[in-house]
């Protein structure tokens, strides 16, 4: 009798557990700035570029202070899979190989009985591990008629990359997966990565609209350390007419004809570049948003909606002309911050806004926590599940740590590290081509949200600087980075290549 009772008990509990395991859809884009997501507000919100992504905020939670640990593509993806800062997973910059043999959250999910799929752009060379199904773009991939790589090899497809990635994901969800198991499906868009090539259907979108400029489009980089001036990612000097703006006498398109009929120079040229750049970028993000809508629609139709968590994020933020820039890398807000929105029916209170400090090291532990898998102690991040449930742990972090290593390299952004709290941000630039080998900045985001004036040398902020310097060392200890001497970080990623003289 007792044995029968136990059997019934186990069947009931195990049966319940399997049915209750939530599915996760993780939609991740490449370089999607929060400034172009309506739910984040700001000067571009009225353009209504992202109604479907915005719906995740309406029906779920938007994170207003989600940051990355190293604002550059491939390292951010390594952090996504490992839950670790770059120095722990070995992917410091876009050029390093990624060690696929290391621990990654999807391997742990797979072991626990989840089905795992990765579709789209991962930008980590080598064979993916821990995915039951993977179909990825080789390297950066192409916008039009892209190739995809699977276990079996490479195949070409006709059409627009954002649509095709979504087709493949829906096909996997609908036909290819084992429907007796819970799943984690990662849909990774290539868009809106440079050079911002829109779908044919969006070529005219925003054509007759004047896109509002940021107040600091013509930043003169005064009152800051030298790296804000010595970067090479400005609309004025770096953005290319042909490759980026699709404007050249050899091209047969309206933009080229209009431009060369009345060529512009100086500030007028920067303003014109800004308009074309923003329009192409937002045409690309429009397609991303439409495809988020397709996924949400599929979940509804298939009956999966109720038990499926949908998360949206990007590998980092991006400059939409702020400081005169495009690209990322710097610890300034626009590229340090990244969008993060989560819909979890029945668990997240609709319309929730979270302002706690969250970082991309937290994504992997969060996935594991949601799926009831133990979080390995060596992951740097922590689960945000309590935040999703509307609880705020009393000991939630007060500061975040940041590092950027890819120098000398394209865009010439100097190596730096920093620590930020909700109000203040301390940045330390170091290594060659930084004045005296080390420069500092302190920003007060409350009085200077555009980060136009470093308060590092202002005596009124001396105690803040002292406190954050202490915190910087605490962070290095916490994440097991060397703490001795100004060169300590440089030594962990030495590079022999000299930067090109500009
Ligand atoms: Ca990126």
Short mmCIF file of C-alpha atoms and ligand atoms in Angstrom, two decimals:
data_model
loop_
_atom_site.label_atom_id
_atom_site.label_comp_id
_atom_site.label_asym_id
_atom_site.label_seq_id
_atom_site.Cartn_x
_atom_site.Cartn_y
_atom_site.Cartn_z
CA UNK A 1 0.00 0.00 0.00
CA UNK A 2 2.76 2.41 1.02
CA UNK A 3 4.64 1.70 -2.24
CA UNK A 4 1.57 2.42 -4.32
CA UNK A 5 1.04 5.69 -2.47
CA UNK A 6 4.65 6.71 -3.10
CA UNK A 7 4.31 5.81 -6.78
CA UNK A 8 1.16 7.94 -7.11
CA UNK A 9 2.93 10.77 -5.25
CA UNK A 10 5.97 10.67 -7.58
CA UNK A 11 3.88 10.43 -10.75
CA UNK A 12 1.81 13.40 -9.63
CA UNK A 13 4.72 15.58 -8.58
CA UNK A 14 6.96 14.74 -11.55
CA UNK A 15 4.04 15.13 -13.95
CA UNK A 16 3.19 18.51 -12.46
CA UNK A 17 6.78 19.68 -12.55
CA UNK A 18 7.22 18.90 -16.26
CA UNK A 19 3.99 20.68 -17.18
CA UNK A 20 4.83 23.67 -15.01
CA UNK A 21 8.32 24.28 -16.32
CA UNK A 22 8.13 27.60 -18.16
CA UNK A 23 9.51 28.03 -21.67
CA UNK A 24 11.80 30.93 -22.50
CA UNK A 25 12.01 32.88 -25.73
CA UNK A 26 15.05 35.11 -25.68
CA UNK A 27 15.10 37.70 -28.47
CA UNK A 28 18.44 39.43 -28.78
CA UNK A 29 19.36 42.04 -31.35
CA UNK A 30 22.71 43.50 -32.31
CA UNK A 31 23.33 47.15 -31.33
CA UNK A 32 19.70 48.04 -30.62
CA UNK A 33 19.85 51.36 -28.77
CA UNK A 34 17.29 51.90 -26.01
CA UNK A 35 16.81 55.40 -27.47
CA UNK A 36 14.96 53.84 -30.43
CA UNK A 37 12.64 51.73 -28.25
CA UNK A 38 9.48 53.70 -27.54
CA UNK A 39 8.96 52.23 -24.08
CA UNK A 40 12.19 53.93 -22.95
CA UNK A 41 10.82 57.35 -23.85
CA UNK A 42 13.14 60.11 -25.03
CA UNK A 43 13.41 62.20 -28.14
CA UNK A 44 12.60 59.38 -30.62
CA UNK A 45 9.67 57.79 -28.78
CA UNK A 46 7.02 59.69 -30.78
CA UNK A 47 8.16 57.87 -33.94
CA UNK A 48 6.50 54.72 -32.57
CA UNK A 49 9.26 52.50 -33.94
CA UNK A 50 8.70 49.55 -31.60
CA UNK A 51 5.05 48.86 -30.71
CA UNK A 52 5.63 45.11 -30.27
CA UNK A 53 8.72 45.46 -28.09
CA UNK A 54 6.83 48.15 -26.15
CA UNK A 55 4.04 45.62 -25.54
CA UNK A 56 6.49 43.57 -23.44
CA UNK A 57 6.76 46.58 -21.11
CA UNK A 58 2.99 47.04 -21.03
CA UNK A 59 2.35 43.39 -20.26
CA UNK A 60 5.52 42.79 -18.27
CA UNK A 61 8.56 44.62 -16.87
CA UNK A 62 10.97 47.14 -18.35
CA UNK A 63 14.45 47.45 -16.84
CA UNK A 64 15.60 51.07 -17.00
CA UNK A 65 19.06 50.45 -15.59
CA UNK A 66 20.33 47.36 -17.38
CA UNK A 67 24.01 47.62 -18.32
CA UNK A 68 26.70 45.56 -20.02
CA UNK A 69 30.12 44.61 -18.63
CA UNK A 70 32.05 45.29 -21.86
CA UNK A 71 30.21 47.21 -24.56
CA UNK A 72 31.16 45.29 -27.68
CA UNK A 73 29.48 42.53 -29.70
CA UNK A 74 31.26 39.20 -29.32
CA UNK A 75 32.39 39.67 -25.69
CA UNK A 76 28.78 40.57 -24.75
CA UNK A 77 27.63 37.31 -26.34
CA UNK A 78 30.27 35.34 -24.45
CA UNK A 79 29.00 36.97 -21.26
CA UNK A 80 25.41 36.07 -22.19
CA UNK A 81 26.30 32.36 -22.45
CA UNK A 82 28.67 32.15 -19.49
CA UNK A 83 27.27 34.64 -16.96
CA UNK A 84 30.84 35.87 -16.56
CA UNK A 85 32.82 39.03 -17.20
CA UNK A 86 35.24 38.95 -20.14
CA UNK A 87 38.37 38.16 -18.11
CA UNK A 88 36.67 35.00 -16.79
CA UNK A 89 35.33 33.64 -20.10
CA UNK A 90 38.44 34.65 -22.06
CA UNK A 91 36.60 36.73 -24.67
CA UNK A 92 38.08 40.16 -24.12
CA UNK A 93 37.43 41.58 -27.57
CA UNK A 94 36.02 40.74 -30.98
CA UNK A 95 39.30 39.17 -32.09
CA UNK A 96 39.78 36.57 -29.36
CA UNK A 97 38.67 32.98 -30.01
CA UNK A 98 35.84 31.74 -27.78
CA UNK A 99 36.41 28.56 -25.83
CA UNK A 100 33.19 26.62 -26.47
CA UNK A 101 34.27 23.85 -24.07
CA UNK A 102 33.71 26.05 -21.02
CA UNK A 103 30.61 26.00 -18.86
CA UNK A 104 27.61 27.75 -20.44
CA UNK A 105 24.07 28.10 -19.17
CA UNK A 106 22.51 26.25 -22.11
CA UNK A 107 24.57 23.13 -21.36
CA UNK A 108 23.15 23.12 -17.84
CA UNK A 109 19.60 23.67 -19.10
CA UNK A 110 20.01 20.84 -21.57
CA UNK A 111 21.17 18.51 -18.79
CA UNK A 112 18.09 19.41 -16.74
CA UNK A 113 15.75 18.30 -19.53
CA UNK A 114 15.23 21.55 -21.41
CA UNK A 115 15.42 21.70 -25.18
CA UNK A 116 17.71 24.46 -26.32
CA UNK A 117 17.86 26.26 -29.66
CA UNK A 118 19.99 29.09 -31.02
CA UNK A 119 18.89 30.71 -34.26
CA UNK A 120 20.52 33.75 -35.90
CA UNK A 121 23.63 35.73 -35.08
CA UNK A 122 25.98 34.56 -32.34
CA UNK A 123 29.27 36.00 -33.65
CA UNK A 124 31.41 33.45 -31.80
CA UNK A 125 33.47 31.40 -34.19
CA UNK A 126 33.50 27.62 -33.82
CA UNK A 127 30.90 24.97 -33.16
CA UNK A 128 28.12 25.83 -30.73
CA UNK A 129 27.71 23.49 -27.75
CA UNK A 130 24.75 22.79 -25.53
CA UNK A 131 22.12 23.50 -28.17
CA UNK A 132 19.83 20.72 -29.41
CA UNK A 133 19.33 22.85 -32.47
CA UNK A 134 21.47 25.65 -33.84
CA UNK A 135 21.41 27.51 -37.10
CA UNK A 136 23.58 30.61 -37.10
CA UNK A 137 24.92 33.30 -39.40
CA UNK A 138 28.58 32.90 -40.27
CA UNK A 139 30.38 35.81 -38.52
CA UNK A 140 28.51 39.08 -39.03
CA UNK A 141 26.16 37.54 -41.61
CA UNK A 142 24.47 39.36 -44.49
CA UNK A 143 21.28 41.46 -44.53
CA UNK A 144 20.10 40.25 -47.93
CA UNK A 145 20.01 36.59 -49.04
CA UNK A 146 22.03 35.41 -46.02
CA UNK A 147 23.90 32.15 -45.48
CA UNK A 148 23.25 30.04 -42.38
CA UNK A 149 25.53 27.45 -40.82
CA UNK A 150 24.29 24.29 -39.10
CA UNK A 151 25.90 21.08 -37.90
CA UNK A 152 25.62 19.89 -41.53
CA UNK A 153 27.20 22.89 -43.24
CA UNK A 154 26.31 26.16 -44.96
CA UNK A 155 23.08 27.00 -46.88
CA UNK A 156 21.95 30.21 -48.62
CA UNK A 157 18.44 31.66 -48.32
CA UNK A 158 16.56 34.28 -50.33
CA UNK A 159 15.11 37.23 -48.47
CA UNK A 160 15.78 39.64 -45.59
CA UNK A 161 17.79 38.35 -42.68
CA UNK A 162 15.48 39.57 -39.88
CA UNK A 163 12.48 37.85 -41.45
CA UNK A 164 14.38 34.64 -42.20
CA UNK A 165 15.74 34.29 -38.65
CA UNK A 166 12.17 34.58 -37.35
CA UNK A 167 10.85 32.10 -39.98
CA UNK A 168 13.44 29.61 -38.78
CA UNK A 169 12.63 30.16 -35.12
CA UNK A 170 8.88 29.74 -35.65
CA UNK A 171 9.55 26.66 -37.75
CA UNK A 172 11.61 25.15 -34.92
CA UNK A 173 8.94 26.00 -32.33
CA UNK A 174 6.15 24.63 -34.51
CA UNK A 175 7.65 21.59 -36.20
CA UNK A 176 11.13 20.66 -35.07
CA UNK A 177 11.15 20.62 -31.27
CA UNK A 178 10.10 17.80 -28.95
CA UNK A 179 6.76 19.04 -27.63
CA UNK A 180 7.03 16.94 -24.46
CA UNK A 181 9.89 19.05 -23.17
CA UNK A 182 10.11 22.68 -22.02
CA UNK A 183 12.31 24.87 -24.23
CA UNK A 184 14.73 27.75 -24.33
CA UNK A 185 14.71 29.32 -27.80
CA UNK A 186 17.22 32.07 -28.57
CA UNK A 187 16.30 34.25 -31.52
CA UNK A 188 19.33 36.41 -32.32
CA UNK A 189 18.88 39.16 -34.86
CA UNK A 190 21.73 40.56 -36.92
CA UNK A 191 19.93 43.89 -37.21
CA UNK A 192 20.43 46.76 -36.59
CA UNK A 193 24.21 46.27 -36.82
CA UNK A 194 26.26 48.56 -39.08
CA UNK A 195 25.78 49.18 -42.05
CA UNK A 196 22.04 49.39 -41.31
CA UNK A 197 20.50 47.90 -44.47
CA UNK A 198 16.69 47.97 -44.29
CA UNK A 199 14.15 45.54 -45.71
CA UNK A 200 12.75 46.56 -49.11
CA UNK A 201 9.37 47.28 -47.51
CA UNK A 202 10.92 49.89 -45.19
CA UNK A 203 13.07 51.81 -47.67
CA UNK A 204 10.71 54.82 -47.61
CA UNK A 205 9.81 54.72 -43.91
CA UNK A 206 10.41 58.12 -42.20
CA UNK A 207 11.44 59.54 -45.59
CA UNK A 208 9.64 62.86 -45.11
CA UNK A 209 10.21 63.16 -41.38
CA UNK A 210 12.83 65.29 -39.62
CA UNK A 211 14.40 63.14 -36.87
CA UNK A 212 15.07 65.17 -33.69
CA UNK A 213 18.77 65.66 -32.97
CA UNK A 214 20.40 65.05 -29.60
CA UNK A 215 21.45 68.23 -27.77
CA UNK A 216 25.11 67.12 -27.91
CA UNK A 217 25.37 66.20 -31.62
CA UNK A 218 28.14 68.82 -31.85
CA UNK A 219 30.02 67.88 -28.69
CA UNK A 220 33.42 69.62 -28.41
CA UNK A 221 34.70 67.07 -25.83
CA UNK A 222 35.79 69.79 -23.42
CA UNK A 223 35.65 69.16 -19.66
CA UNK A 224 36.47 65.49 -20.06
CA UNK A 225 39.52 63.21 -20.32
CA UNK A 226 41.19 62.94 -23.76
CA UNK A 227 39.59 59.61 -24.94
CA UNK A 228 36.23 61.25 -25.71
CA UNK A 229 38.07 63.42 -28.27
CA UNK A 230 40.55 60.83 -29.61
CA UNK A 231 37.99 58.14 -30.51
CA UNK A 232 37.29 57.37 -34.16
CA UNK A 233 33.54 56.80 -34.21
CA UNK A 234 32.11 60.16 -35.12
CA UNK A 235 29.50 60.94 -37.73
CA UNK A 236 31.75 63.74 -38.90
CA UNK A 237 35.04 61.87 -39.41
CA UNK A 238 34.34 58.14 -39.30
CA UNK A 239 30.97 57.47 -40.89
CA UNK A 240 31.51 56.51 -44.53
CA UNK A 241 29.44 58.01 -47.33
CA UNK A 242 29.27 54.92 -49.53
CA UNK A 243 29.35 52.01 -47.09
CA UNK A 244 27.34 53.54 -44.25
CA UNK A 245 25.18 56.15 -45.92
CA UNK A 246 24.74 54.39 -49.29
CA UNK A 247 25.59 57.66 -51.02
CA UNK A 248 28.08 57.74 -53.87
CA UNK A 249 28.19 59.11 -57.42
CA UNK A 250 28.42 55.47 -58.63
CA UNK A 251 25.14 54.48 -56.96
CA UNK A 252 21.82 54.75 -58.73
CA UNK A 253 19.58 55.72 -55.82
CA UNK A 254 17.55 58.78 -54.89
CA UNK A 255 19.70 59.66 -51.89
CA UNK A 256 22.88 59.78 -53.97
CA UNK A 257 21.24 61.82 -56.73
CA UNK A 258 19.76 64.32 -54.26
CA UNK A 259 23.01 64.66 -52.35
CA UNK A 260 25.32 65.19 -55.32
CA UNK A 261 22.89 67.67 -56.88
CA UNK A 262 23.63 69.89 -53.89
CA UNK A 263 26.59 68.52 -51.88
CA UNK A 264 26.87 69.64 -48.25
CA UNK A 265 29.87 70.38 -46.06
CA UNK A 266 30.67 71.14 -42.41
CA UNK A 267 27.86 71.12 -39.86
CA UNK A 268 25.20 70.80 -42.55
CA UNK A 269 26.87 67.58 -43.73
CA UNK A 270 26.90 66.15 -40.18
CA UNK A 271 23.22 67.02 -39.79
CA UNK A 272 22.43 65.34 -43.11
CA UNK A 273 24.45 62.25 -42.15
CA UNK A 274 22.58 62.11 -38.85
CA UNK A 275 19.21 62.09 -40.64
CA UNK A 276 20.19 59.30 -43.07
CA UNK A 277 21.87 57.23 -40.34
CA UNK A 278 18.91 57.45 -37.97
CA UNK A 279 16.43 56.64 -40.72
CA UNK A 280 18.31 53.57 -41.92
CA UNK A 281 18.84 52.42 -38.33
CA UNK A 282 15.16 52.81 -37.45
CA UNK A 283 14.11 51.10 -40.66
CA UNK A 284 16.17 48.11 -39.52
CA UNK A 285 14.75 48.20 -35.99
CA UNK A 286 11.25 48.47 -37.45
CA UNK A 287 11.74 45.04 -39.06
CA UNK A 288 13.12 43.69 -35.78
CA UNK A 289 9.99 44.93 -34.02
CA UNK A 290 7.63 43.49 -36.63
CA UNK A 291 9.33 40.14 -36.18
CA UNK A 292 8.99 40.34 -32.40
CA UNK A 293 5.29 40.81 -33.18
CA UNK A 294 5.29 37.67 -35.34
CA UNK A 295 6.76 35.63 -32.49
CA UNK A 296 4.22 37.00 -29.99
CA UNK A 297 1.42 36.23 -32.44
CA UNK A 298 2.69 32.68 -32.92
CA UNK A 299 2.77 32.10 -29.16
CA UNK A 300 -0.83 33.27 -28.92
CA UNK A 301 -2.06 31.09 -31.81
CA UNK A 302 -0.20 28.01 -30.64
CA UNK A 303 -1.42 28.22 -27.05
CA UNK A 304 2.16 28.60 -25.80
CA UNK A 305 1.71 32.20 -24.62
CA UNK A 306 0.62 31.50 -21.05
CA UNK A 307 3.61 29.37 -20.12
CA UNK A 308 6.28 31.14 -22.16
CA UNK A 309 8.45 33.97 -20.88
CA UNK A 310 9.51 36.40 -23.60
CA UNK A 311 12.62 38.47 -23.04
CA UNK A 312 14.09 41.15 -25.27
CA UNK A 313 17.57 42.63 -25.09
CA UNK A 314 20.55 43.69 -27.19
CA UNK A 315 24.25 42.85 -26.92
CA UNK A 316 24.87 46.50 -25.97
CA UNK A 317 23.53 49.99 -26.54
CA UNK A 318 24.54 52.33 -29.35
CA UNK A 319 25.08 56.04 -29.98
CA UNK A 320 22.36 57.69 -32.01
CA UNK A 321 24.40 60.83 -32.64
CA UNK A 322 24.90 61.62 -28.92
CA UNK A 323 28.41 63.14 -28.53
CA UNK A 324 28.50 63.20 -32.35
CA UNK A 325 28.94 59.41 -32.37
CA UNK A 326 27.72 56.14 -33.70
CA UNK A 327 29.07 52.74 -32.47
CA UNK A 328 29.50 51.74 -28.80
CA UNK A 329 32.50 50.75 -26.55
CA UNK A 330 32.52 53.76 -24.21
CA UNK A 331 31.16 53.56 -20.67
CA UNK A 332 28.91 56.55 -21.33
CA UNK A 333 25.23 55.71 -20.85
CA UNK A 334 24.09 55.24 -24.46
CA UNK A 335 26.37 52.27 -25.09
CA UNK A 336 26.86 51.08 -21.50
CA UNK A 337 23.13 50.66 -21.03
CA UNK A 338 21.16 48.10 -23.00
CA UNK A 339 17.43 47.42 -23.38
CA UNK A 340 15.91 44.65 -21.27
CA UNK A 341 12.19 43.89 -21.24
CA UNK A 342 10.45 40.78 -19.94
CA UNK A 343 6.94 39.43 -20.25
CA UNK A 344 6.11 36.59 -17.87
CA UNK A 345 2.37 36.00 -17.82
CA UNK A 346 1.00 35.37 -14.34
CA UNK A 347 4.25 36.27 -12.58
CA UNK A 348 5.23 39.81 -13.57
CA UNK A 349 2.74 42.54 -12.74
CA UNK A 350 1.88 44.20 -16.09
CA UNK A 351 3.38 47.66 -16.53
CA UNK A 352 6.20 47.11 -14.02
CA UNK A 353 9.19 49.45 -14.17
CA UNK A 354 12.44 48.33 -12.57
CA UNK A 355 15.27 50.76 -11.78
CA UNK A 356 17.66 48.41 -9.96
CA UNK A 357 21.20 47.99 -11.28
CA UNK A 358 21.19 44.93 -13.50
CA UNK A 359 23.96 43.75 -15.83
CA UNK A 360 24.35 41.29 -18.72
CA UNK A 361 26.27 38.92 -16.39
CA UNK A 362 22.83 38.34 -14.80
CA UNK A 363 21.15 36.89 -17.87
CA UNK A 364 22.57 33.34 -17.64
CA UNK A 365 21.88 32.97 -13.88
CA UNK A 366 18.35 34.29 -14.49
CA UNK A 367 17.64 31.68 -17.18
CA UNK A 368 18.88 28.92 -14.85
CA UNK A 369 16.85 30.21 -11.92
CA UNK A 370 13.65 30.41 -14.00
CA UNK A 371 14.15 26.81 -15.11
CA UNK A 372 14.90 25.56 -11.60
CA UNK A 373 18.55 24.75 -12.29
CA UNK A 374 21.22 25.48 -9.69
CA UNK A 375 23.34 28.54 -10.51
CA UNK A 376 27.06 27.62 -10.51
CA UNK A 377 29.01 29.55 -7.89
CA UNK A 378 31.59 30.73 -10.42
CA UNK A 379 29.12 32.81 -12.45
CA UNK A 380 29.64 36.55 -11.86
CA UNK A 381 25.99 37.51 -12.23
CA UNK A 382 22.97 36.93 -10.04
CA UNK A 383 19.40 35.96 -10.90
CA UNK A 384 16.94 38.81 -11.42
CA UNK A 385 13.98 36.48 -10.78
CA UNK A 386 13.23 38.18 -7.41
CA UNK A 387 13.05 41.53 -9.26
CA UNK A 388 10.73 40.02 -11.87
CA UNK A 389 8.48 38.90 -9.03
CA UNK A 390 8.41 42.44 -7.67
CA UNK A 391 10.55 41.63 -4.64
CA UNK A 392 13.58 43.71 -3.90
CA UNK A 393 16.29 41.87 -2.01
CA UNK A 394 17.68 44.16 0.71
CA UNK A 395 21.25 43.37 -0.33
CA UNK A 396 20.79 44.09 -4.05
CA UNK A 397 23.98 45.52 -5.55
CA UNK A 398 24.70 49.25 -5.34
CA UNK A 399 27.43 49.36 -7.98
CA UNK A 400 28.38 47.79 -11.30
CA UNK A 401 31.80 47.14 -12.80
CA UNK A 402 32.76 47.78 -16.42
CA UNK A 403 35.84 47.08 -18.59
CA UNK A 404 36.67 47.70 -22.23
CA UNK A 405 39.83 46.11 -23.69
CA UNK A 406 39.75 46.40 -27.48
CA UNK A 407 42.55 48.90 -28.12
CA UNK A 408 44.53 49.39 -30.32
CA UNK A 409 41.72 48.60 -32.73
CA UNK A 410 39.06 50.00 -35.02
CA UNK A 411 37.32 53.12 -33.60
CA UNK A 412 40.31 53.88 -31.35
CA UNK A 413 38.39 53.87 -28.10
CA UNK A 414 41.00 53.72 -25.35
CA UNK A 415 40.98 50.94 -22.80
CA UNK A 416 39.05 51.78 -19.71
CA UNK A 417 37.33 50.42 -16.66
CA UNK A 418 34.88 51.96 -14.30
CA UNK A 419 32.38 51.65 -11.55
CA UNK A 420 28.89 53.11 -11.52
CA UNK A 421 26.10 53.47 -9.02
CA UNK A 422 22.66 54.91 -9.60
CA UNK A 423 23.92 58.49 -9.56
CA UNK A 424 27.70 58.58 -10.02
CA UNK A 425 30.06 57.00 -12.52
CA UNK A 426 33.84 56.84 -12.22
CA UNK A 427 35.84 55.96 -15.34
CA UNK A 428 39.57 55.19 -15.48
CA UNK A 429 41.26 55.18 -18.91
CA UNK A 430 44.63 53.44 -18.98
CA UNK A 431 47.44 52.17 -21.19
CA UNK A 432 49.26 53.69 -24.14
CA UNK A 433 47.77 56.72 -25.89
CA UNK A 434 46.09 57.96 -22.73
CA UNK A 435 47.60 61.08 -21.17
CA UNK A 436 50.31 60.08 -18.68
CA UNK A 437 49.11 56.48 -18.93
CA UNK A 438 46.02 57.09 -16.80
CA UNK A 439 43.08 59.51 -16.93
CA UNK A 440 39.90 59.72 -14.90
CA UNK A 441 36.37 61.02 -15.26
CA UNK A 442 33.55 61.36 -12.77
CA UNK A 443 29.99 61.97 -13.93
CA UNK A 444 27.02 63.04 -11.86
CA UNK A 445 24.12 61.59 -13.84
CA UNK A 446 21.60 63.53 -11.78
CA UNK A 447 22.91 66.97 -12.76
CA UNK A 448 24.57 65.94 -16.05
CA UNK A 449 22.72 63.02 -17.69
CA UNK A 450 24.37 63.75 -21.05
CA UNK A 451 27.85 63.23 -19.48
CA UNK A 452 29.26 66.50 -20.78
CA UNK A 453 31.21 67.61 -17.69
CA UNK A 454 33.56 65.44 -15.72
CA UNK A 455 33.57 66.43 -12.03
CA UNK A 456 36.71 64.43 -11.32
CA UNK A 457 38.80 67.48 -10.42
CA UNK A 458 35.98 69.40 -8.77
CA UNK A 459 36.78 69.60 -5.00
CA UNK A 460 33.05 69.41 -4.22
CA UNK A 461 33.08 65.84 -5.51
CA UNK A 462 36.32 64.76 -3.78
CA UNK A 463 34.56 62.46 -1.32
CA UNK A 464 32.52 60.83 -4.12
CA UNK A 465 35.72 60.20 -6.10
CA UNK A 466 37.45 58.72 -3.04
CA UNK A 467 34.50 56.45 -2.31
CA UNK A 468 34.22 55.22 -5.90
CA UNK A 469 37.96 54.61 -6.17
CA UNK A 470 37.65 52.36 -3.16
CA UNK A 471 34.65 50.68 -4.81
CA UNK A 472 36.66 50.14 -8.00
CA UNK A 473 39.24 48.16 -6.05
CA UNK A 474 36.47 46.25 -4.25
CA UNK A 475 35.00 45.33 -7.63
CA UNK A 476 38.35 44.11 -8.96
CA UNK A 477 38.71 41.95 -5.87
CA UNK A 478 35.15 40.69 -6.15
CA UNK A 479 35.63 39.63 -9.75
CA UNK A 480 39.20 38.37 -9.20
CA UNK A 481 41.00 40.94 -11.29
CA UNK A 482 44.51 42.12 -10.38
CA UNK A 483 44.52 45.19 -8.13
CA UNK A 484 48.19 46.19 -8.08
CA UNK A 485 49.44 49.21 -10.07
CA UNK A 486 47.96 51.24 -12.93
CA UNK A 487 49.16 48.71 -15.55
CA UNK A 488 47.67 45.61 -13.93
CA UNK A 489 44.71 45.40 -16.29
CA UNK A 490 46.77 46.18 -19.36
CA UNK A 491 49.05 43.26 -18.57
CA UNK A 492 46.24 40.71 -18.67
CA UNK A 493 45.55 41.49 -22.36
CA UNK A 494 48.79 42.76 -23.88
CA UNK A 495 48.64 43.62 -27.58
CA UNK A 496 51.66 44.10 -29.79
CA UNK A 497 49.90 45.82 -32.68
CA UNK A 498 50.45 49.57 -32.81
CA UNK A 499 47.48 51.81 -33.57
CA UNK A 500 47.46 53.49 -36.97
CA UNK A 501 48.42 57.16 -36.88
CA UNK A 502 45.43 59.26 -37.73
CA1 LIG B 1 26.65 44.52 -31.05
#
